[in-house]
Amino acid sequence: AQKITQTQPGMFVQEKEAVTLDCTYDTSDQSYGLFWYKQPSSGEMIFLIYQGSYDEQNATEGRYSLNFQKARKSANLVISASQLGDSAMYFCAMRDLGSWGKLQFGAGTQVVVTP
Amino acid sequence: EAGVAQSPRYKIIEKRQSVAFWCNPISGHATLYWYQQILGQGPKLLIQFQNNGVVDDSQLPKDRFSAERLKGVDSTLKIQPAKLEDSAVYLCASSLVGAGVSYEQYFGPGTRLTVT
């Protein structure tokens, strides 16, 4: 069963604007972790940000923040002040206790930052 | 600190041929993962090793795919014989531990396989 849903296949955003990437998830575990990765055209997966299910505060890492709404099972990524180098695929992923450590990824959202 | 290394970066083969990919994880990382990423999709786990033992290979097509982790360090993923649908990027990742939910996985640059 699909556990991670990213409904936006692609987005355009202007430089210096903020962009929100949607992610919803499904799990019956109480303990789980949510991750966002960036994949530029070079192919490597780059870790951006992590949110634990018991964390009360939304995670932030520089220009990245995670809007975690546990009751809605959503974990949206917000990129502030977009830069041309932010153009890439963005993947939401989840690990729960029942998955033996593996990350389950969504289908991704392609972000293109325009000047 | 050196990252996860993979080779080759690109490989083109004909269907029914064999191919092997190599991965060297970050030093000291006990857990190693192989993911398959088909174009337009997110990565899917093929196999997970804890040291040199297999933890999860439930999505590995065992009739054609095999993997081993030598002495709990390097790993090799093999496809024999390859099919057209095996065209994908094969990503190797490693992590310090394999239990819990919060630890980060570090990914290599991937091997892009094209089967013609």
XYZ file of C-alpha atoms in Angstrom, chain B:
116
model
C 34.903 12.022 5.720
C 34.510 10.139 2.441
C 30.961 9.530 1.273
C 29.338 6.434 -0.164
C 31.159 5.344 -3.303
C 29.555 3.524 -6.216
C 30.804 2.232 -9.523
C 30.294 2.278 -12.368
C 28.322 5.521 -12.734
C 26.775 4.454 -16.028
C 26.239 1.096 -17.707
C 24.548 0.122 -20.945
C 23.880 -3.547 -21.630
C 21.654 -5.653 -23.831
C 18.786 -7.650 -22.402
C 19.733 -11.094 -21.111
C 23.270 -9.906 -20.315
C 24.661 -9.758 -16.785
C 25.786 -6.699 -14.849
C 27.267 -5.990 -11.435
C 27.360 -2.839 -9.346
C 29.730 -2.103 -6.495
C 29.218 -0.015 -3.370
C 31.609 1.070 -0.628
C 29.735 2.572 2.349
C 30.961 5.218 4.737
C 33.564 3.773 7.070
C 32.032 2.312 10.206
C 28.475 2.196 8.878
C 26.920 -1.124 9.828
C 23.839 -0.884 7.655
C 23.867 -0.854 3.862
C 20.926 -0.461 1.502
C 20.385 -0.946 -2.217
C 17.529 1.019 -3.782
C 16.145 0.898 -7.302
C 14.860 4.172 -8.728
C 12.888 3.912 -11.964
C 12.565 7.143 -13.937
C 9.794 9.332 -12.531
C 9.480 7.373 -9.278
C 10.924 7.489 -5.812
C 13.574 4.978 -4.775
C 12.401 1.519 -3.752
C 14.404 -0.653 -1.354
C 15.747 -3.846 -2.889
C 17.836 -5.191 -0.028
C 19.142 -4.099 3.375
C 22.196 -5.521 5.125
C 23.093 -5.254 8.787
C 26.845 -5.936 8.835
C 27.010 -8.904 6.449
C 23.559 -10.317 7.190
C 20.392 -9.622 5.204
C 17.681 -7.775 7.151
C 15.153 -7.189 4.371
C 15.123 -8.503 0.807
C 11.361 -8.754 0.405
C 11.328 -6.645 -2.777
C 14.390 -8.164 -4.417
C 13.510 -10.181 -7.565
C 15.503 -13.178 -6.455
C 15.199 -15.046 -9.730
C 17.514 -12.515 -11.354
C 18.950 -10.221 -8.678
C 21.514 -11.156 -6.072
C 23.548 -9.172 -3.595
C 26.285 -9.807 -1.092
C 28.173 -7.788 1.432
C 31.749 -8.922 1.812
C 33.047 -8.934 5.383
C 30.401 -6.398 6.361
C 31.936 -3.603 4.274
C 31.709 -3.469 0.450
C 28.662 -4.762 -1.362
C 27.911 -6.018 -4.850
C 24.520 -6.111 -6.549
C 24.184 -8.376 -9.581
C 21.502 -8.764 -12.227
C 21.494 -11.924 -14.333
C 19.887 -11.933 -16.857
C 18.822 -8.312 -17.277
C 15.413 -7.306 -18.595
C 14.318 -4.064 -20.201
C 12.357 -3.120 -17.060
C 15.579 -3.186 -15.017
C 16.588 0.132 -16.594
C 16.868 2.416 -13.576
C 19.258 4.169 -11.238
C 20.609 1.889 -8.529
C 21.366 3.790 -5.355
C 23.457 2.532 -2.490
C 23.062 4.065 0.959
C 24.557 3.456 4.375
C 23.846 4.370 7.977
C 25.490 3.891 11.354
C 22.653 1.837 12.756
C 19.604 0.033 11.472
C 17.136 0.316 14.317
C 14.856 3.158 15.398
C 13.410 5.868 13.183
C 15.560 8.966 13.454
C 18.913 8.143 11.905
C 20.001 9.505 8.557
C 20.883 7.447 5.512
C 23.706 8.677 3.312
C 23.386 8.008 -0.391
C 25.967 7.401 -3.070
C 25.832 8.997 -6.536
C 24.060 5.994 -8.059
C 24.617 3.796 -11.094
C 22.431 4.538 -14.092
C 21.646 1.278 -15.913
C 20.189 1.196 -19.411
C 19.060 -2.148 -20.787
C 18.518 -2.204 -24.571
